[in-house]
Short mmCIF file of C-alpha atoms and ligand atoms in Angstrom, two decimals:
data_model
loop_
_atom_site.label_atom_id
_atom_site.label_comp_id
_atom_site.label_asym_id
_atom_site.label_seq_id
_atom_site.Cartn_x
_atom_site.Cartn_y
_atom_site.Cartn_z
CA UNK A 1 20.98 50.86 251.86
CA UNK A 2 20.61 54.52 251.02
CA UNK A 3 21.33 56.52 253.86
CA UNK A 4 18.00 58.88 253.93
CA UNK A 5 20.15 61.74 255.05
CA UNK A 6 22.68 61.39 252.47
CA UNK A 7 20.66 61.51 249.96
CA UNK A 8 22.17 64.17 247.39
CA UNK A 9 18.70 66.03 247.34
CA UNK A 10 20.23 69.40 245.93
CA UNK A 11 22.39 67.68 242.72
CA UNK A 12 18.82 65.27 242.18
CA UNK A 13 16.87 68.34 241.71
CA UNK A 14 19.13 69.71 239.76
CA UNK A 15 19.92 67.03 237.37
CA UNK A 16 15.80 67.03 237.31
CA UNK A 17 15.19 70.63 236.27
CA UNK A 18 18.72 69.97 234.01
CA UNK A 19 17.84 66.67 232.20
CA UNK A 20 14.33 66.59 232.87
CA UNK A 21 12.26 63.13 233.97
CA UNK A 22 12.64 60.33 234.03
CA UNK A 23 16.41 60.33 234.81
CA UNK A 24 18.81 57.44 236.15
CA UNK A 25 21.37 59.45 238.39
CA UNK A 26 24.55 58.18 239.85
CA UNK A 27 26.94 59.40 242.38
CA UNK A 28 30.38 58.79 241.25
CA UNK A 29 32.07 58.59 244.96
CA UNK A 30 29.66 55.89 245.90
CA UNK A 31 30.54 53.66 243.19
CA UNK A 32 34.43 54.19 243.58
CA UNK A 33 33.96 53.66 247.71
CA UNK A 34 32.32 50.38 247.12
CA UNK A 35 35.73 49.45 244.69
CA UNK A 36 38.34 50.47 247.11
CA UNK A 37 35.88 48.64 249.79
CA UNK A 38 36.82 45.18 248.14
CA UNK A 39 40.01 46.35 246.68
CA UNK A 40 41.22 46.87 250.11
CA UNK A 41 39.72 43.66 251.56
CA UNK A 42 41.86 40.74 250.33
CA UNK A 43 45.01 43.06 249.20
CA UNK A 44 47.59 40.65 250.93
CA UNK A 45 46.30 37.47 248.41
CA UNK A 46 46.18 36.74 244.81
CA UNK A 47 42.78 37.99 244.80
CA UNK A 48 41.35 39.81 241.33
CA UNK A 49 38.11 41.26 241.19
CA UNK A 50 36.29 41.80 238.55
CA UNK A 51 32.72 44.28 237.47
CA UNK A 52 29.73 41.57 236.66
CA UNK A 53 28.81 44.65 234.07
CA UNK A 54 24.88 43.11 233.70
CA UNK A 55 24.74 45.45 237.02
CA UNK A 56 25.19 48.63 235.04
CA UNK A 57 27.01 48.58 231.14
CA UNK A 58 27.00 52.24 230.91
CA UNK A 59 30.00 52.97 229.08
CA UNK A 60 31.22 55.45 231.99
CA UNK A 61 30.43 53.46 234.97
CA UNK A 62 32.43 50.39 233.32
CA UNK A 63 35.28 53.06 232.75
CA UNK A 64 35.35 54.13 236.18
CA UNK A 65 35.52 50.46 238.14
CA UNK A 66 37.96 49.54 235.13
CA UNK A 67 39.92 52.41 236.31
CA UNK A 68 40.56 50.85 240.12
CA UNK A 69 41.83 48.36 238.35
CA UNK A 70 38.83 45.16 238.17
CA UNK A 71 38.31 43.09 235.21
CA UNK A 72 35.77 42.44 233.64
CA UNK A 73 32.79 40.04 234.12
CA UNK A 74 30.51 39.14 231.27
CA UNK A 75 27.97 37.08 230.34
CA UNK A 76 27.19 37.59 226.62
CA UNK A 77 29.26 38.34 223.37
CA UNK A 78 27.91 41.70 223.07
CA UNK A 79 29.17 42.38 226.69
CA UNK A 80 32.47 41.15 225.74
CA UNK A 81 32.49 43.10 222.58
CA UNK A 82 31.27 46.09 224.75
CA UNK A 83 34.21 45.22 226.87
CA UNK A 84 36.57 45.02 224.26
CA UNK A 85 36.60 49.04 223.73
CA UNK A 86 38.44 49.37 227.41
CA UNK A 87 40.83 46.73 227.19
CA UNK A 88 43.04 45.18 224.29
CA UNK A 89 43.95 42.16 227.21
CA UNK A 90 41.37 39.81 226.16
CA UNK A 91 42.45 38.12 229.87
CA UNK A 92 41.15 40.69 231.80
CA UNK A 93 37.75 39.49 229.97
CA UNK A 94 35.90 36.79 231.85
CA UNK A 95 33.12 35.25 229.58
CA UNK A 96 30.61 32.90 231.46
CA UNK A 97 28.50 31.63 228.63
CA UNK A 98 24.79 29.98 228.95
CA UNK A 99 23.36 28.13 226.06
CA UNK A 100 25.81 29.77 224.12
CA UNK A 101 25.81 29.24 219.94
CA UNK A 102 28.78 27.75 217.90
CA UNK A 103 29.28 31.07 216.40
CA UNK A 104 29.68 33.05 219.57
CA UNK A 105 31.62 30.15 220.65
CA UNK A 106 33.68 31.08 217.71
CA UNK A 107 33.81 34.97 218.15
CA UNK A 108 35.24 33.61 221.97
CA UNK A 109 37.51 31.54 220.71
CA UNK A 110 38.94 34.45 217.95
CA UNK A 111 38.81 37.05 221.08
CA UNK A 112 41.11 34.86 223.07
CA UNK A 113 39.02 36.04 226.15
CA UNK A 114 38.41 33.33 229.32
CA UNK A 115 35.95 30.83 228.90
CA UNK A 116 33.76 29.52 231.48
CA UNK A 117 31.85 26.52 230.09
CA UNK A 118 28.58 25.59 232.13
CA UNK A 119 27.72 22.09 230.05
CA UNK A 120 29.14 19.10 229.14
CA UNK A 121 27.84 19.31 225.89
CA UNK A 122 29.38 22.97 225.02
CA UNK A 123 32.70 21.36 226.37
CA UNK A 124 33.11 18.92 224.14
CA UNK A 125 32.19 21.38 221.34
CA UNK A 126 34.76 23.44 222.65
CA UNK A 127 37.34 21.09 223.25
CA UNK A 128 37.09 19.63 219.76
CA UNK A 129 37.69 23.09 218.05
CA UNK A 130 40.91 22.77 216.73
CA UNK A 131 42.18 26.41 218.40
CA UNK A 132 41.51 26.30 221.75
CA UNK A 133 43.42 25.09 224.36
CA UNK A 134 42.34 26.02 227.96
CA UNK A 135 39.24 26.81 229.73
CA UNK A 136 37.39 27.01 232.40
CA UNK A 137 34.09 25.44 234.04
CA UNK A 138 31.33 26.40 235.67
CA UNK A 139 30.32 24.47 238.55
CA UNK A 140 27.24 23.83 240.05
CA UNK A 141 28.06 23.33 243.73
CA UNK A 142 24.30 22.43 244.60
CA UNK A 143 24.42 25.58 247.53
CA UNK A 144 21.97 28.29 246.08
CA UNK A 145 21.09 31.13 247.72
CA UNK A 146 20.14 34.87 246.43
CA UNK A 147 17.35 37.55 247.43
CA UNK A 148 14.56 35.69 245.39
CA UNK A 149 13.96 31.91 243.76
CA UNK A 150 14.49 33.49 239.92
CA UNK A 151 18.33 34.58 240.93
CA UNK A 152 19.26 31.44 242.94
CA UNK A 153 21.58 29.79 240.49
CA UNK A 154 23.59 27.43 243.19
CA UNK A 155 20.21 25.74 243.53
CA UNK A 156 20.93 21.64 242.19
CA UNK A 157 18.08 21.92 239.78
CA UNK A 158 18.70 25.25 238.27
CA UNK A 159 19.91 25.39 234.83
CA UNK A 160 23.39 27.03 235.48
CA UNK A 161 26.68 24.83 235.90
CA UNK A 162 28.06 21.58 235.70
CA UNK A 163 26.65 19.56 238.56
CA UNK A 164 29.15 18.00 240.68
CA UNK A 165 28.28 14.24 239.67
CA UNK A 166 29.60 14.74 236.47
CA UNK A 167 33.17 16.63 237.02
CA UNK A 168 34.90 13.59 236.46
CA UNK A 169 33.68 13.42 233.07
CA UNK A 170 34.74 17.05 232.56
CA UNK A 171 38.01 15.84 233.67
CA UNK A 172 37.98 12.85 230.92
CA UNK A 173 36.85 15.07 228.19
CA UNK A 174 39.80 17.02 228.47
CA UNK A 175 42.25 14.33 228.42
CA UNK A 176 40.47 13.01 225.66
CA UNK A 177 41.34 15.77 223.40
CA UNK A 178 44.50 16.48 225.05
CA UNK A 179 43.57 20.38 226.96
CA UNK A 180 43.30 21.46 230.06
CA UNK A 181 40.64 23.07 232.31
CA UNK A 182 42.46 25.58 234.12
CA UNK A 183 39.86 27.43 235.88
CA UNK A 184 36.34 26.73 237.72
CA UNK A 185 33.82 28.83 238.93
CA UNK A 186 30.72 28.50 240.73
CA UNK A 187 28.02 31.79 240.96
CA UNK A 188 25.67 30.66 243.85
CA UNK A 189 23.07 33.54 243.14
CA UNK A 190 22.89 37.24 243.33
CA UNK A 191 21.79 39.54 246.28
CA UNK A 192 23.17 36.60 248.77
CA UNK A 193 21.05 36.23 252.07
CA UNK A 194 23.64 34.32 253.81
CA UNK A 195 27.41 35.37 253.42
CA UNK A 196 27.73 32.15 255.62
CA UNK A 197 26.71 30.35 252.32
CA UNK A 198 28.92 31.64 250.18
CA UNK A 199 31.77 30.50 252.33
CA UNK A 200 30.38 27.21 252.33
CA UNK A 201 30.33 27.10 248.60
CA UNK A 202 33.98 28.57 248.65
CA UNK A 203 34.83 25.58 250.83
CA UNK A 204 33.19 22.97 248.44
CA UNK A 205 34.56 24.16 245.45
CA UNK A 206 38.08 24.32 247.44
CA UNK A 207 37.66 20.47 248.00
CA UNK A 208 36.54 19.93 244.39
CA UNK A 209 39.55 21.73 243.27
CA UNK A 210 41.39 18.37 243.74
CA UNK A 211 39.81 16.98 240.81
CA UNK A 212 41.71 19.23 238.46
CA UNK A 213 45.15 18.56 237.87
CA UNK A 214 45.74 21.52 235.91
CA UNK A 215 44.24 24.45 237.50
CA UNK A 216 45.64 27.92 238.06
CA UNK A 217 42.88 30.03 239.15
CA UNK A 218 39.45 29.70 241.12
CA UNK A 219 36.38 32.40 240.15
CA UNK A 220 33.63 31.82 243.48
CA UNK A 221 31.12 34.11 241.39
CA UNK A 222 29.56 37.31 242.71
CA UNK A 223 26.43 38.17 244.67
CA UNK A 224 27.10 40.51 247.07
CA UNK A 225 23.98 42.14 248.66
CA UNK A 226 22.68 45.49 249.13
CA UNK A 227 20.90 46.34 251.97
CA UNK A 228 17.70 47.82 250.24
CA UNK A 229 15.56 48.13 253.40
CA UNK A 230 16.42 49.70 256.75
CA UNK A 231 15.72 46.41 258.29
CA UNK A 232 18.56 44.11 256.04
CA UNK A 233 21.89 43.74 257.84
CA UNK A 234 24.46 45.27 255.87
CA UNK A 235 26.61 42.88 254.05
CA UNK A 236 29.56 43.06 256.43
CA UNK A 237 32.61 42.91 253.88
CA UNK A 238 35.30 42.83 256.00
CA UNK A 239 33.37 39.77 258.02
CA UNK A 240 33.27 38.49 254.65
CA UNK A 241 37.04 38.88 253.45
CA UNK A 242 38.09 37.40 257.25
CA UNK A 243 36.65 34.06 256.74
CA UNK A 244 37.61 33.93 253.08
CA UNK A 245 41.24 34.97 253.80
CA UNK A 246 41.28 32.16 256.60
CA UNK A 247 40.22 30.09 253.25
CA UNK A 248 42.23 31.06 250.60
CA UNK A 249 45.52 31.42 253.30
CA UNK A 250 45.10 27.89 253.85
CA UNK A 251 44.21 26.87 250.49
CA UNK A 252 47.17 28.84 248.78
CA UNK A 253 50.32 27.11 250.96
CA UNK A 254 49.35 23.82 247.95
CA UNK A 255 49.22 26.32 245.02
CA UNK A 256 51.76 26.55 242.59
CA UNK A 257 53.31 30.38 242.05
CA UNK A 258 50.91 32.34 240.27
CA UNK A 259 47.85 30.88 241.28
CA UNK A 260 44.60 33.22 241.76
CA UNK A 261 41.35 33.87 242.72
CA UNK A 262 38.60 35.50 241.58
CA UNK A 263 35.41 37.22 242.66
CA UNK A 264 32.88 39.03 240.33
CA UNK A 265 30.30 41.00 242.06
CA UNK A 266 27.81 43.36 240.39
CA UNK A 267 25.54 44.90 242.42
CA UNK A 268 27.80 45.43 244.85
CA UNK A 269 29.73 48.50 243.21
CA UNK A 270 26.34 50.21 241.48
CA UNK A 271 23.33 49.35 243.15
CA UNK A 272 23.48 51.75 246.55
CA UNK A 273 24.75 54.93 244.16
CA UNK A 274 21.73 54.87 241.74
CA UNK A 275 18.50 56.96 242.00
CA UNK A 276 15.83 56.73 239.54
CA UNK A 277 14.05 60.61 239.44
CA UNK A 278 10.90 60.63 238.38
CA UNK A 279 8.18 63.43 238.63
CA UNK A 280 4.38 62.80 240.04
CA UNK A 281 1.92 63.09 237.15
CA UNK A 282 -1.48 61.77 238.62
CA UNK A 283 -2.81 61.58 242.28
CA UNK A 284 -5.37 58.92 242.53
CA UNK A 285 -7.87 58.26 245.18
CA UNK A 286 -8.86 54.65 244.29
CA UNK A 287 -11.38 52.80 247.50
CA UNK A 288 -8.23 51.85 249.72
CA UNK A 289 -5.15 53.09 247.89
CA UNK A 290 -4.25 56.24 247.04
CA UNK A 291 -2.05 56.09 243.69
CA UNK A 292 1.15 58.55 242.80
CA UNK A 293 1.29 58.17 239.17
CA UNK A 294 4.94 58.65 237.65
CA UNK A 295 6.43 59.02 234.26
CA UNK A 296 8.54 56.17 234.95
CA UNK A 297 7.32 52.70 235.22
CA UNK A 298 8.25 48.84 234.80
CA UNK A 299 9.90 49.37 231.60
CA UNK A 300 12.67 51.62 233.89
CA UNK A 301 13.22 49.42 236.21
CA UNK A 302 11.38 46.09 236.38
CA UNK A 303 12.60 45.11 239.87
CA UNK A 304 9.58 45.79 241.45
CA UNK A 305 7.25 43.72 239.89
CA UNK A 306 9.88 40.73 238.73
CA UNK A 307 10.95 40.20 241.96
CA UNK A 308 8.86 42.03 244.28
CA UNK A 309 11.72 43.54 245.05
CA UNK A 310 11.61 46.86 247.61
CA UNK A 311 13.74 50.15 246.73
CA UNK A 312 13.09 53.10 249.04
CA UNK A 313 10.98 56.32 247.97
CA UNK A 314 11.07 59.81 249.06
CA UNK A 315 10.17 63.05 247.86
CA UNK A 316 13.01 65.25 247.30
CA UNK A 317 10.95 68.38 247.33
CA UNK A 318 9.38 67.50 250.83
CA UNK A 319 12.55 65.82 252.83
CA UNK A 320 11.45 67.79 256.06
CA UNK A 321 7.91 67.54 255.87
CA UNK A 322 6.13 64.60 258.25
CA UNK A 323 6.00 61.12 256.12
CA UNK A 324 2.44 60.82 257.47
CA UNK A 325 0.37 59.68 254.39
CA UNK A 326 0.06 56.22 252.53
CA UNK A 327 0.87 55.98 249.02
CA UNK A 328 1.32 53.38 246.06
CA UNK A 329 3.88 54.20 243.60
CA UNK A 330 2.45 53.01 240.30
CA UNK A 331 4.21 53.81 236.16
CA UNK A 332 2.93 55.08 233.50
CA UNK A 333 2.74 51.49 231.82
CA UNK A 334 -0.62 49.86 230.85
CA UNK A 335 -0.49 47.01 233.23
CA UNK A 336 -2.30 46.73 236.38
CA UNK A 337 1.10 45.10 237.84
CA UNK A 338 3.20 48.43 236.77
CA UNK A 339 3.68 49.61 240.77
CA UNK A 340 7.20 50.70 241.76
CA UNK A 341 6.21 50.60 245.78
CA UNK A 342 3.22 49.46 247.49
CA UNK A 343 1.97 51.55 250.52
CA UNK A 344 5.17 53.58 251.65
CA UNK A 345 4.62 56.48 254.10
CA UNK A 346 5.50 59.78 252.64
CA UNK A 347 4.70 63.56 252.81
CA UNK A 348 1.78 64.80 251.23
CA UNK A 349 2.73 64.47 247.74
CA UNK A 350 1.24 66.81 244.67
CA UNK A 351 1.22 66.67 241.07
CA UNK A 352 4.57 68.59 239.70
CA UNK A 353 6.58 66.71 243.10
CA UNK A 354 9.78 64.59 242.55
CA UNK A 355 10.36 61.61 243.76
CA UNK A 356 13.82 59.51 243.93
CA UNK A 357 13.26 55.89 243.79
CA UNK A 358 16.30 54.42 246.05
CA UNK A 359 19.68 52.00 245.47
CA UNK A 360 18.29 51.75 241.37
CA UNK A 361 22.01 51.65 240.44
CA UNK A 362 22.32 48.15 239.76
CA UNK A 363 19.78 45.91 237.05
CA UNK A 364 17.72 49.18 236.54
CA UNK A 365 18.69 50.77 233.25
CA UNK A 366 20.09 47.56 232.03
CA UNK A 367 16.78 45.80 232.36
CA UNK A 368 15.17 48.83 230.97
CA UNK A 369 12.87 48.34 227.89
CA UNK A 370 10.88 50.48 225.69
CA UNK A 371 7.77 48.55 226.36
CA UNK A 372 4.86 51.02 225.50
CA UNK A 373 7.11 52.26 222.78
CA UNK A 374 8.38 54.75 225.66
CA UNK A 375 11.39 56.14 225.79
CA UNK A 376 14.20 55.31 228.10
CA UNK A 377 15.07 57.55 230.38
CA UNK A 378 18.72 59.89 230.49
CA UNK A 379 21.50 59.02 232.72
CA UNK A 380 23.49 61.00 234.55
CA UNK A 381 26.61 60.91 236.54
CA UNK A 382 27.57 63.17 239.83
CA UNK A 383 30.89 63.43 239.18
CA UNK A 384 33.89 63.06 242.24
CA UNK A 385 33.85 66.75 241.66
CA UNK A 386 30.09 67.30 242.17
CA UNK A 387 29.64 68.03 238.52
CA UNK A 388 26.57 67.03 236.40
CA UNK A 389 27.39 64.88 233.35
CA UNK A 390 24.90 63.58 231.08
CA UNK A 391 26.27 59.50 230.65
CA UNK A 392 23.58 59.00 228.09
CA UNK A 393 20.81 61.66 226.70
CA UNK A 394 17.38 60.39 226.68
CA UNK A 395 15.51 60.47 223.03
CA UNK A 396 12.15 62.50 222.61
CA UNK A 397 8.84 60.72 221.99
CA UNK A 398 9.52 61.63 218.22
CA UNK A 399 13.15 60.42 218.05
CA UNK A 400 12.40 56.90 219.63
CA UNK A 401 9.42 56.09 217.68
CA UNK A 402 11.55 58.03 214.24
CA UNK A 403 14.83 54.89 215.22
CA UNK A 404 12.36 52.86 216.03
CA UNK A 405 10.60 52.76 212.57
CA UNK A 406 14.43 53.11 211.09
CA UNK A 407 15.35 50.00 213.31
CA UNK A 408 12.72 47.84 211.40
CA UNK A 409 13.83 48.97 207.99
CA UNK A 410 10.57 51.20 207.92
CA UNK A 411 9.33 53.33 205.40
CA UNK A 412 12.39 54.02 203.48
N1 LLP B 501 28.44 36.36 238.03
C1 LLP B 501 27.49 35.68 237.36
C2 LLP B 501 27.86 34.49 236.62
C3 LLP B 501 26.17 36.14 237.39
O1 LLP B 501 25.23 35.45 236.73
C4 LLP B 501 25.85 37.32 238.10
C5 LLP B 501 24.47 37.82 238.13
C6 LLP B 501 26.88 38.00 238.78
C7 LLP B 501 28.16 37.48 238.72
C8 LLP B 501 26.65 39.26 239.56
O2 LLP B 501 25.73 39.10 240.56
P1 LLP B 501 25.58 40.28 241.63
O3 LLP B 501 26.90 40.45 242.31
O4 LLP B 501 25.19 41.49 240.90
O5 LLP B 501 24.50 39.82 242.57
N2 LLP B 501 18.36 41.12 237.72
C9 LLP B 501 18.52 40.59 239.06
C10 LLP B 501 19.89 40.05 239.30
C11 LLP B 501 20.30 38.99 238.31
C12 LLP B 501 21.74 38.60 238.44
C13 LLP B 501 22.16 37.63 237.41
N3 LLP B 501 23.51 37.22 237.54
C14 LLP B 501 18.14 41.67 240.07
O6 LLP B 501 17.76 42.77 239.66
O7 LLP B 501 18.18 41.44 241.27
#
């Protein structure tokens, strides 16, 4: 959770009078805290981490967590060709496909990047293709958890993973054409409620590992929480790593040399050092709700109203002031559903104020659309230095609509 007094007030305004509104801004030092934070929890094992880059794909966050040394996590062949500009190791690239198509199946296969393979029937296509020889599978360990229903992907009767009745046919199919599965993986869900879950997943897919007679590394997935509200108990990471080193200690003394594990959070490294700054444009006095309007909305970050999910607000130009007044922070999309917080305490607020929307690092500019035919908003980075860099200029109204009309092969 953001720490209210932490809260870079000074650097938001300025990147606000710098780059304008809307603006996604990130502190650099957060991000690289919350790498050494893991980095530093399982140092004694063979224990690789890697960035779940859905979280945030801007080209300079992925630069900076590549930097500390974690993979890569990706779920898409335009993430792994996006990956493919910071690394010419096609192994650090870990490629968890879902309803994949032959031909990115192919593009994989050409890439030489890891393979995780969530259905029988893509195994046996991939299995039969006359270049590959490894890979690895995605179980379903039927223990879900995650901070809301549409993220729970350990439930049994979600659509991710290989469920557990049918490993021993995984098994056979690889005989059958002679490979190996050398990996599994299981992602219970993201924003975990209960770390105690996790470990119980680890544990099952530990026991499960039996099954595979050729396997050389274990990937349990990501989800690591952020505390959004005051009230959520931070995810205690070193809790975390002393149950899973009691684990993997165990676990390891039947390995063969070389073995490894994985882990492949997302949120975890982005979410707490993101801010999206936005500036009041409307004060609305409706019967029982008085409305902040923004210039940001839903298309910015969708959280909100996809998941109901809660991200603090406060107004950087009124910090001090008493937080005595009830607002609802609503977009500037035409839906009635566009709100960004429902009834949050703040100081008096006027048109012309800035607000920071709270912990937006992670699945905000990524989800990001143009819906309305906005545009999407600039990002910026505080550097470790304190410096201002623009990570990606925002387009005027006239430039977006100008691509946009380009994009569709448009009047000439
Ligand atoms: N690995 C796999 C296979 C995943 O599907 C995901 C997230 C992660 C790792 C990283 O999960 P994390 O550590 O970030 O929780 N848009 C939603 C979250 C969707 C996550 C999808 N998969 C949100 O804004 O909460």
């Amino acid at each position: 959770m953001t720490d209210y007094e932490n809260i870079p007030v000074e650097k938001l305004l300025e990147a606000y009078r710098t780059f304008k509104s809307p603006v996604y801004v990130y502190e650099e030092a957060k991000i690289l805290r919350q790498c050494d934070r893991v980095l530093s929890s399982l140092k004694d094992l063979p224990v690789k981490w890697l960035y779940a880059i859905k979280a945030n794909d801007n080209p300079f966050i992925i630069e900076a967590i590549n930097k500390k040394g974690i993979g890569f996590d990706t779920v898409s062949l335009e993430e792994v060709i996006l990956c493919q500009a910071f690394t010419d190791n096609p192994a650090d690239i870990f490629y968890t496909e879902n309803s994949m198509t032959d031909e990115e199946m192919e593009r994989a296969v050409e890439a030489g990047v890891v393979l995780n393979i969530g259905a029988l029937s893509r195994l046996e296509q991939y299995l039969k293709h006359p270049k590959t020889k490894e890979c690895c599978i995605r179980i379903n360990p039927a223990i879900g958890d995650g901070h809301h229903a549409k993220v729970n992907t350990g439930d049994p009767e979600s659509k991710f993973g290989i469920r557990i009745g049918l490993l021993k046919d995984a098994v056979d199919l690889a005989a059958k054409y002679n490979k190996k599965i050398t990996g599994i993986h299981a992602h219970i869900g993201s924003g975990i409620k209960e770390p105690e879950n996790q470990i119980a997943a680890m544990k099952v897919m530990l026991e499960l590992s039996e099954e595979f007679p050729d396997l050389r590394y274990i990937n349990f997935g990501g989800g690591m929480p952020t505390p959004y509200r005051k009230a959520d108990r931070e995810f205690n990471i070193e809790r975390f790593a002393e149950l899973a080193r009691q684990l993997l200690t165990e676990d390891l003394k039947k390995r063969p040399n070389g073995f490894e594990y994985f882990f492949e959070p997302g949120r975890w490294f982005v979410a707490e050092a993101g801010y999206l700054v936005t500036s009041v444009t409307t004060v609305k006095d409706q019967v029982e709700t008085v409305y902040l309007g923004t210039d940001t909305g839903m298309h910015h970050l969708v959280r909100p109203p996809l998941y109901e999910a809660w991200h603090g607000v406060v107004n950087l130009n009124k910090m001090e002031a008493p937080h005595d007044q009830l607002y609802t922070v609503a977009g500037n999309i035409c839906e009635s559903g566009d709100i960004l917080a429902f009834d949050r305490l703040l100081p008096e607020t006027e048109i012309g104020d800035v607000l920071a929307i709270c912990d937006a690092g992670a699945y905000g500019m990524t989800m990001a659309s143009q819906y309305n035919r906005r545009s999407l908003p600039a990002e910026v980075m505080i550097t470790e230095n304190g410096e201002l860099k623009c990570i990606r200029p925002r387009l005027t109204a006239d430039e977006t609509v100008e691509r946009f009309l380009k994009d569709c092969g448009y009047g000439g």
